[in-house]
Short mmCIF file of C-alpha atoms in Angstrom, two decimals:
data_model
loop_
_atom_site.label_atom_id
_atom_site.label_comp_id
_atom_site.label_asym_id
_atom_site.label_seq_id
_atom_site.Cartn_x
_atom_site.Cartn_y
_atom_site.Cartn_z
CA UNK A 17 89.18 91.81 114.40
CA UNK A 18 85.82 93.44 114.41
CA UNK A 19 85.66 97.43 113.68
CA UNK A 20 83.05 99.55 113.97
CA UNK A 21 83.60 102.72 113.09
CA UNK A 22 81.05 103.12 110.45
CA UNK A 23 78.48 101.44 112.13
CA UNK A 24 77.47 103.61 114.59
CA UNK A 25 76.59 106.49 113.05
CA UNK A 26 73.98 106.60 109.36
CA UNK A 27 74.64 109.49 107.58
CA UNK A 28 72.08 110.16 104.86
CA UNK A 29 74.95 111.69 102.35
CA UNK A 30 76.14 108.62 100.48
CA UNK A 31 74.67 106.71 103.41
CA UNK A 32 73.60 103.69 101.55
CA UNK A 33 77.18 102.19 99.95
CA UNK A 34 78.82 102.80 103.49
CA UNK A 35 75.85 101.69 105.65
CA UNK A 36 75.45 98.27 104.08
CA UNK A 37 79.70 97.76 103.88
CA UNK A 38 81.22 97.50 109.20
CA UNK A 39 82.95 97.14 114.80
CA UNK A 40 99.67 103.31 119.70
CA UNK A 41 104.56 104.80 120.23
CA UNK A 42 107.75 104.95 122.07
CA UNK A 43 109.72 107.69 120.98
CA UNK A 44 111.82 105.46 119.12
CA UNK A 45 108.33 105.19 116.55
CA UNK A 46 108.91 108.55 115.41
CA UNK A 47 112.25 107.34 113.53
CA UNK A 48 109.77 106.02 110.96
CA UNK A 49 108.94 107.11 107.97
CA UNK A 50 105.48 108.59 107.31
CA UNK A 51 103.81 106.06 104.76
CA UNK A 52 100.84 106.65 102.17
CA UNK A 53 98.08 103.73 103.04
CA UNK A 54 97.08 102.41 99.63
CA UNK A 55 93.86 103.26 97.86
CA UNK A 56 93.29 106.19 99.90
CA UNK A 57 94.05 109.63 100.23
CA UNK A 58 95.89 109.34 103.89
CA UNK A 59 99.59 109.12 104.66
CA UNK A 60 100.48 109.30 108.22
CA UNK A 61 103.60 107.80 110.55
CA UNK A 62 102.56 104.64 112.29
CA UNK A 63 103.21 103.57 115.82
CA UNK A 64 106.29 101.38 116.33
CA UNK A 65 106.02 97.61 115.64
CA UNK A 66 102.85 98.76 113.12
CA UNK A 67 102.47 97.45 109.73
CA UNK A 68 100.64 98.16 106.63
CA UNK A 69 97.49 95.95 106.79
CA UNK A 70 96.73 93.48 103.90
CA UNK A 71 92.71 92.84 104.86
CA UNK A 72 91.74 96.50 105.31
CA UNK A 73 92.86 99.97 104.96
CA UNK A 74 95.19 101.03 107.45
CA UNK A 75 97.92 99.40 109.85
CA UNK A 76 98.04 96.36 112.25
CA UNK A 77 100.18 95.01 115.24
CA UNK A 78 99.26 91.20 114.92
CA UNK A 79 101.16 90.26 117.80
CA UNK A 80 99.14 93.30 120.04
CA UNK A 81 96.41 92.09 118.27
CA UNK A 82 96.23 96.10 117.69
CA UNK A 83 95.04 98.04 114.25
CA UNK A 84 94.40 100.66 112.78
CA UNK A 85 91.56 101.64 110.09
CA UNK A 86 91.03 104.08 107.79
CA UNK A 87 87.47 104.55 106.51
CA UNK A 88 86.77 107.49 103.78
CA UNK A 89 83.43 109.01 102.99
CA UNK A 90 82.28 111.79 100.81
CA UNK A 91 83.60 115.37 101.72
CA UNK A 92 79.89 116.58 102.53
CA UNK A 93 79.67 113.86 105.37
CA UNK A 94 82.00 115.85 107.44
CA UNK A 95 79.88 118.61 109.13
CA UNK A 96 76.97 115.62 109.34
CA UNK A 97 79.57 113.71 110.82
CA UNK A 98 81.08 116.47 113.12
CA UNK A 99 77.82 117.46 114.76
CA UNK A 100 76.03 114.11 115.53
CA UNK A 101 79.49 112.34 116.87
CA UNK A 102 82.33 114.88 117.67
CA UNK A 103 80.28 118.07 118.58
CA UNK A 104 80.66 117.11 122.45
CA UNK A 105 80.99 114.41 125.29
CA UNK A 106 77.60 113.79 126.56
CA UNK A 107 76.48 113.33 123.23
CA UNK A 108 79.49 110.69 121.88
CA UNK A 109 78.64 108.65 124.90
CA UNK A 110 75.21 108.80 123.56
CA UNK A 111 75.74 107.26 120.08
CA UNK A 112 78.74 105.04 120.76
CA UNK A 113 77.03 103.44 123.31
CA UNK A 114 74.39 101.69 121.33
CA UNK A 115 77.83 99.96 119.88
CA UNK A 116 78.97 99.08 123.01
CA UNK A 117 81.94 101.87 122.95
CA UNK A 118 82.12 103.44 126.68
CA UNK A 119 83.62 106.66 126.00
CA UNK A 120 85.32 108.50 128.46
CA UNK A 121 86.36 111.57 126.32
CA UNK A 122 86.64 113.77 123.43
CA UNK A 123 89.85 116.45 122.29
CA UNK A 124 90.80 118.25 119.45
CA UNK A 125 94.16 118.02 118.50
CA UNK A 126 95.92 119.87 116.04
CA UNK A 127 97.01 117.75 113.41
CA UNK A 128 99.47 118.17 110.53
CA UNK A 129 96.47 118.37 107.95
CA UNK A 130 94.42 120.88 110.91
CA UNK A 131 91.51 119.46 113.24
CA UNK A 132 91.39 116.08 114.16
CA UNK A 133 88.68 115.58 116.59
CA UNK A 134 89.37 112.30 118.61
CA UNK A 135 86.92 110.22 120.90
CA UNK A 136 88.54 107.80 123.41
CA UNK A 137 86.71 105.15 125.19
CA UNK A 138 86.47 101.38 125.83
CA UNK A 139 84.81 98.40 124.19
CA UNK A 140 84.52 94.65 124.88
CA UNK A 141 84.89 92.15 122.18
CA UNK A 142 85.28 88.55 122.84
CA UNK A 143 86.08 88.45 126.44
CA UNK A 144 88.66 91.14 126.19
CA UNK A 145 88.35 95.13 127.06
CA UNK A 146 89.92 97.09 124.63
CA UNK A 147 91.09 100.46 124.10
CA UNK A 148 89.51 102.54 121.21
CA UNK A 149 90.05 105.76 119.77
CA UNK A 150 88.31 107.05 116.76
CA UNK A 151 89.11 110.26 115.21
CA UNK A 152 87.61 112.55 112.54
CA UNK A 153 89.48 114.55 109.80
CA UNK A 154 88.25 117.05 106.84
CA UNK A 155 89.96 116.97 103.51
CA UNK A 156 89.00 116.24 99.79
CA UNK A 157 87.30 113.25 101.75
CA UNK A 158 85.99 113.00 104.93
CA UNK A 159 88.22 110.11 107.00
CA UNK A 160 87.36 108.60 110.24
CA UNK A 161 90.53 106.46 111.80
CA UNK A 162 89.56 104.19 114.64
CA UNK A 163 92.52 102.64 116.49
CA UNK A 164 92.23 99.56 118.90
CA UNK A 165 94.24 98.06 120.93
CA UNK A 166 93.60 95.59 124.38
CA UNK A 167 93.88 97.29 127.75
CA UNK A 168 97.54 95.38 128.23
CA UNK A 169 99.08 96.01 124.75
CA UNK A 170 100.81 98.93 123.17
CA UNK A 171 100.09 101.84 121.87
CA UNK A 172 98.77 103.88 125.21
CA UNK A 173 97.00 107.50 124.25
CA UNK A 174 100.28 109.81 124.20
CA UNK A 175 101.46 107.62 121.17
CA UNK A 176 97.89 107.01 119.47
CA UNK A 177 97.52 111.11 119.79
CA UNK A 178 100.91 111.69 118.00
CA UNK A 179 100.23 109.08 115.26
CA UNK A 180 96.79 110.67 114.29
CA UNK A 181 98.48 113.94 114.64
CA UNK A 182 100.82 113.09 111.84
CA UNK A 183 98.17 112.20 109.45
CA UNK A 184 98.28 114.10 106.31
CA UNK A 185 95.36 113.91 103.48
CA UNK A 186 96.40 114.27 99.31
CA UNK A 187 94.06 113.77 96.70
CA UNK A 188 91.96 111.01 96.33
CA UNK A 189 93.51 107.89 94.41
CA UNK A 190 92.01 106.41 91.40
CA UNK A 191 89.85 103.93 90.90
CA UNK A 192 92.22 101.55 89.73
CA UNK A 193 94.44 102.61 93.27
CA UNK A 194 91.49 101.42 95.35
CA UNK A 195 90.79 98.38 93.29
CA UNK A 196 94.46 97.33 93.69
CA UNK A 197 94.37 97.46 97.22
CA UNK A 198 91.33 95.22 97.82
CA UNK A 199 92.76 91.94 99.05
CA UNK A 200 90.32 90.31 96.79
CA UNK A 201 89.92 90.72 93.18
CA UNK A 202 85.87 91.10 91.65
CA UNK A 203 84.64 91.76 88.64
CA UNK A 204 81.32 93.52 87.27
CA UNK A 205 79.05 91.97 85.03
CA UNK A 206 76.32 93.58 82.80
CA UNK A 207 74.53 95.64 83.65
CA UNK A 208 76.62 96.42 87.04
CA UNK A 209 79.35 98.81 87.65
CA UNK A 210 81.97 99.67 90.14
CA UNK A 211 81.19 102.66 92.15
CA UNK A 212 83.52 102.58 94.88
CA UNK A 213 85.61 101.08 97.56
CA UNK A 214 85.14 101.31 101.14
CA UNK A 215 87.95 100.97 103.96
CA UNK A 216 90.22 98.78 101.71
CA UNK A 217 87.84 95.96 102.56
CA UNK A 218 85.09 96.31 100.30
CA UNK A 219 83.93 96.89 97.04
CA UNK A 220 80.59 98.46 96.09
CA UNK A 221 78.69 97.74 92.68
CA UNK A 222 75.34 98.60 91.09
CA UNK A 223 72.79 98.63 88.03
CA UNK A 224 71.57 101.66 86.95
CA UNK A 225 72.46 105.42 86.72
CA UNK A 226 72.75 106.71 90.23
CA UNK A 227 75.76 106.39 92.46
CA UNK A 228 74.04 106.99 95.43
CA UNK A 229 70.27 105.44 96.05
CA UNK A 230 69.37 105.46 99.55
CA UNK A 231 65.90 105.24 98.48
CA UNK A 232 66.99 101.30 97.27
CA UNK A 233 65.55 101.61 93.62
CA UNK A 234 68.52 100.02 92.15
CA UNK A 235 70.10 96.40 92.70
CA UNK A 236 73.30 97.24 95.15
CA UNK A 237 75.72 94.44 95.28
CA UNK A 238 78.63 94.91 98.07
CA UNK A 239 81.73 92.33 98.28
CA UNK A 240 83.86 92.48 101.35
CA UNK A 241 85.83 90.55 103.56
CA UNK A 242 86.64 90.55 107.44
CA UNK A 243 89.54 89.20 109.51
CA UNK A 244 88.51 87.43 113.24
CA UNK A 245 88.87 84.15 114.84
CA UNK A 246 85.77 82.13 113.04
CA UNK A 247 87.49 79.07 112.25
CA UNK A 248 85.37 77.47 115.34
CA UNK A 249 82.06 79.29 114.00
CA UNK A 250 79.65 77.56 112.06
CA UNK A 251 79.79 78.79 108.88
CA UNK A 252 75.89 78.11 108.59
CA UNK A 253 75.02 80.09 112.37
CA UNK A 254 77.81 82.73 111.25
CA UNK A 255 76.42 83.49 107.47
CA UNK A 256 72.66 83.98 109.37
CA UNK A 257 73.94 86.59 112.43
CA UNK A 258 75.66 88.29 109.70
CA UNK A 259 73.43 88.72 107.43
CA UNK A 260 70.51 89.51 110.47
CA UNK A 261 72.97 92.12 111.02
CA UNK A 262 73.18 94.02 107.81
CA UNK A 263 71.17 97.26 107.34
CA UNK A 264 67.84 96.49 105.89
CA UNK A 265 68.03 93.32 106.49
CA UNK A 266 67.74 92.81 109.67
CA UNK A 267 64.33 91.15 109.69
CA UNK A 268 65.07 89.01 106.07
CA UNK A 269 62.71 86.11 105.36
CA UNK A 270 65.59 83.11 104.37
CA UNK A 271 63.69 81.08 101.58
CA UNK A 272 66.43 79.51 100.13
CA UNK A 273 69.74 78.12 101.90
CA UNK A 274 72.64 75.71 99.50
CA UNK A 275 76.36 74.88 99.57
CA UNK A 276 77.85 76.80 96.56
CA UNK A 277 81.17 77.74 95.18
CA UNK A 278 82.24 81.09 96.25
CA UNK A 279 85.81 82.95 96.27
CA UNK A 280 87.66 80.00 96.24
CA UNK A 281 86.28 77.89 98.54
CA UNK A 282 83.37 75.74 100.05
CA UNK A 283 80.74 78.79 100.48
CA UNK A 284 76.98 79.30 101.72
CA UNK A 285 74.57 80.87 99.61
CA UNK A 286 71.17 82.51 101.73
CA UNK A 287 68.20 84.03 99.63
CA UNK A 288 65.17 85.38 100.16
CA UNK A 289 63.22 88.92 101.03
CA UNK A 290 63.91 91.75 103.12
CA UNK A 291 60.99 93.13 105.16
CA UNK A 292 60.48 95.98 103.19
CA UNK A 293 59.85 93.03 99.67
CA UNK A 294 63.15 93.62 98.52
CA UNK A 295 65.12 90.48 97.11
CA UNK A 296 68.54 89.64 98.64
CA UNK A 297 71.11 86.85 97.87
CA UNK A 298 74.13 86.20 100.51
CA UNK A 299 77.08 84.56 99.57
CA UNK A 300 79.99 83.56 102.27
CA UNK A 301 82.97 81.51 102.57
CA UNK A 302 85.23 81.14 105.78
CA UNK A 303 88.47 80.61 105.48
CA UNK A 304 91.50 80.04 108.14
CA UNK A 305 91.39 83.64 109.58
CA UNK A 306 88.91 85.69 108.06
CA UNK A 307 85.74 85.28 105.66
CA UNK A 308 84.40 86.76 102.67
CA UNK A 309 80.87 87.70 102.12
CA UNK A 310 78.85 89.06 99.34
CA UNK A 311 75.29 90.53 99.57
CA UNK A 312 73.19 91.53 96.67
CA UNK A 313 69.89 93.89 97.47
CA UNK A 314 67.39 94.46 94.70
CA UNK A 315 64.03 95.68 94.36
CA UNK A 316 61.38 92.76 94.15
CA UNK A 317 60.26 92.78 90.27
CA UNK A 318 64.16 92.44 89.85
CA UNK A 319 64.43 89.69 86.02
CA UNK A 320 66.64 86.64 86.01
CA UNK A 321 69.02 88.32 84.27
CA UNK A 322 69.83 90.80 86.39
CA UNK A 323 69.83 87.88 89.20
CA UNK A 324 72.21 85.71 86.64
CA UNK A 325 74.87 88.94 86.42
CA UNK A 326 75.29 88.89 90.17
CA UNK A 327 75.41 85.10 89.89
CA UNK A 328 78.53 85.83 87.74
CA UNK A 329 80.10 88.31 90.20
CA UNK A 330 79.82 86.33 92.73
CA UNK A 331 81.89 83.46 90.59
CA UNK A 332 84.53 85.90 89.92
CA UNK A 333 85.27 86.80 93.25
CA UNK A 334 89.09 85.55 94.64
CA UNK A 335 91.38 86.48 96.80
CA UNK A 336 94.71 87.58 96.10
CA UNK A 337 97.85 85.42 96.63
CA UNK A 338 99.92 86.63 99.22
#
């Protein structure tokens, strides 16, 4: 299942780790406990029939084909955020439409944590219409929650609004918290570190001393992985549409295409240069019901060892046994 709640919208606060990481109850649902989603700072009370996910942050109805997901950005992102997606209807329409999101409107509710600000609207995906709310809340962290489900399948809007009105933010979870929730495990080699995880999918690394480089000075390596029905796909037409649609790469020159070894299975690696010089290297493997992808972004007078460290990260990459 594709989500796009990040996608839409660049903020330039943190913007480049969460740019280059991205497309519900009966009253009987309220008898449920509220539960904490791991590696983040939200706990909130599902819809009925709702589960914790195990590919992303949030919940999922695989037999609705319905989910929920939980994406957390800096606390700064928030009025950015507020003002370019949430500030009023006309405007929403505006932005989500380039994604393909029809909205049709935009409340405020009053949540159990205090504003949640909540777009509704439509999107197509695969041949099916679905419904799609995404909703905006200020903490510690800023956390958009986009819920989907199709036209036919549960939850409808009264039970979406009471589940996002439940949501209550803590503090934000360690680093170890976040790791542990990945469904993959990675791990950093010289001279890259861990800086974060995004939407319980992904995991974001780098060389060098800044967190956040939107200016691109610093190799940026980003693991993630993505559930949706590409077991008919070719691996070799899906790893180029995916990586024509990353940011800044849009326009890459491919100079280098092999069958590697990557996160357990039979992978493809792409290489070459971004339009702007930059190097890149793409790894991706698809498996029965999702894939895994890693892309590496460095400037161009980036050494071999720095390329041989991402080499390595790449190699350790797994996921975890059910």
């Amino acid at each position: 299942m594709i989500h796009s709640a990040m996608s839409r919208y660049r903020p330039g606060l943190a913007g480049f780790a969460f740019l280059l990481a991205f497309s519900l109850l009966c009253g009987s649902a309220w008898a449920q406990d509220a539960q904490p989603v791991p590696g983040t700072s939200v706990t909130m009370v599902p819809p009925e029939n709702f589960t914790p996910a195990s590919a992303f942050s949030g919940f999922e109805n695989q037999e609705e084909m319905a989910s929920i997901l939980i994406v957390e950005m800096p606390a700064q992102a928030y009025e950015e955020i507020r003002s370019a997606l949430f500030s009023d209807v006309g405007s929403a329409r505006k932005k989500f439409a380039s994604k393909g999101i029809a909205v049709t409107d935009l409340k405020t509710l009053k949540g159990l944590s205090g504003t949640v600000r909540v777009v509704s609207g439509t999107q197509e995906a695969m041949g099916v219409t679905h419904n799609k709310w995404v909703a905006l809340v200020q903490g510690e962290k800023t956390v958009m929650i986009t819920v989907q489900a199709p036209q036919d399948a549960e939850p409808g809007e009264k039970e979406v609004f009471r589940a996002l009105a439940s949501v209550r933010l803590g503090g934000e979870p360690s680093r170890e918290e976040k790791l542990a929730a990945l469904p993959f495990t990675v791990k950093a080699a010289p001279p890259f570190r861990i800086v974060n995880t995004v939407a319980g999918s992904s995991v974001l690394l780098t060389a060098g001393e800044l967190d956040v480089d939107p200016q691109g000075t610093q190799p940026l390596v980003v693991v993630a992985t993505q559930l949706g029905d590409v077991t008919t796909a070719d691996p070799h037409v899906l790893a180029k549409r995916l990586l024509a649609g990353s940011h800044r790469l849009e326009n890459a020159r491919i100079e280098k295409q092999e069958s590697v070894r990557f996160a357990g299975g039979d992978g493809i690696l792409l290489a070459g240069r971004a339009a702007d010089g930059r190097l890149f290297r793409q790894y991706l493997t698809v498996g029965k019901d999702r894939y895994i992808r890693m892309v590496a972004l460095m400037p161009a007078d980036t050494g071999g060892e720095t390329q041989a460290a991402i080499d390595k990260i790449a190699a350790s990459a797994v996921f975890r046994e059910n």
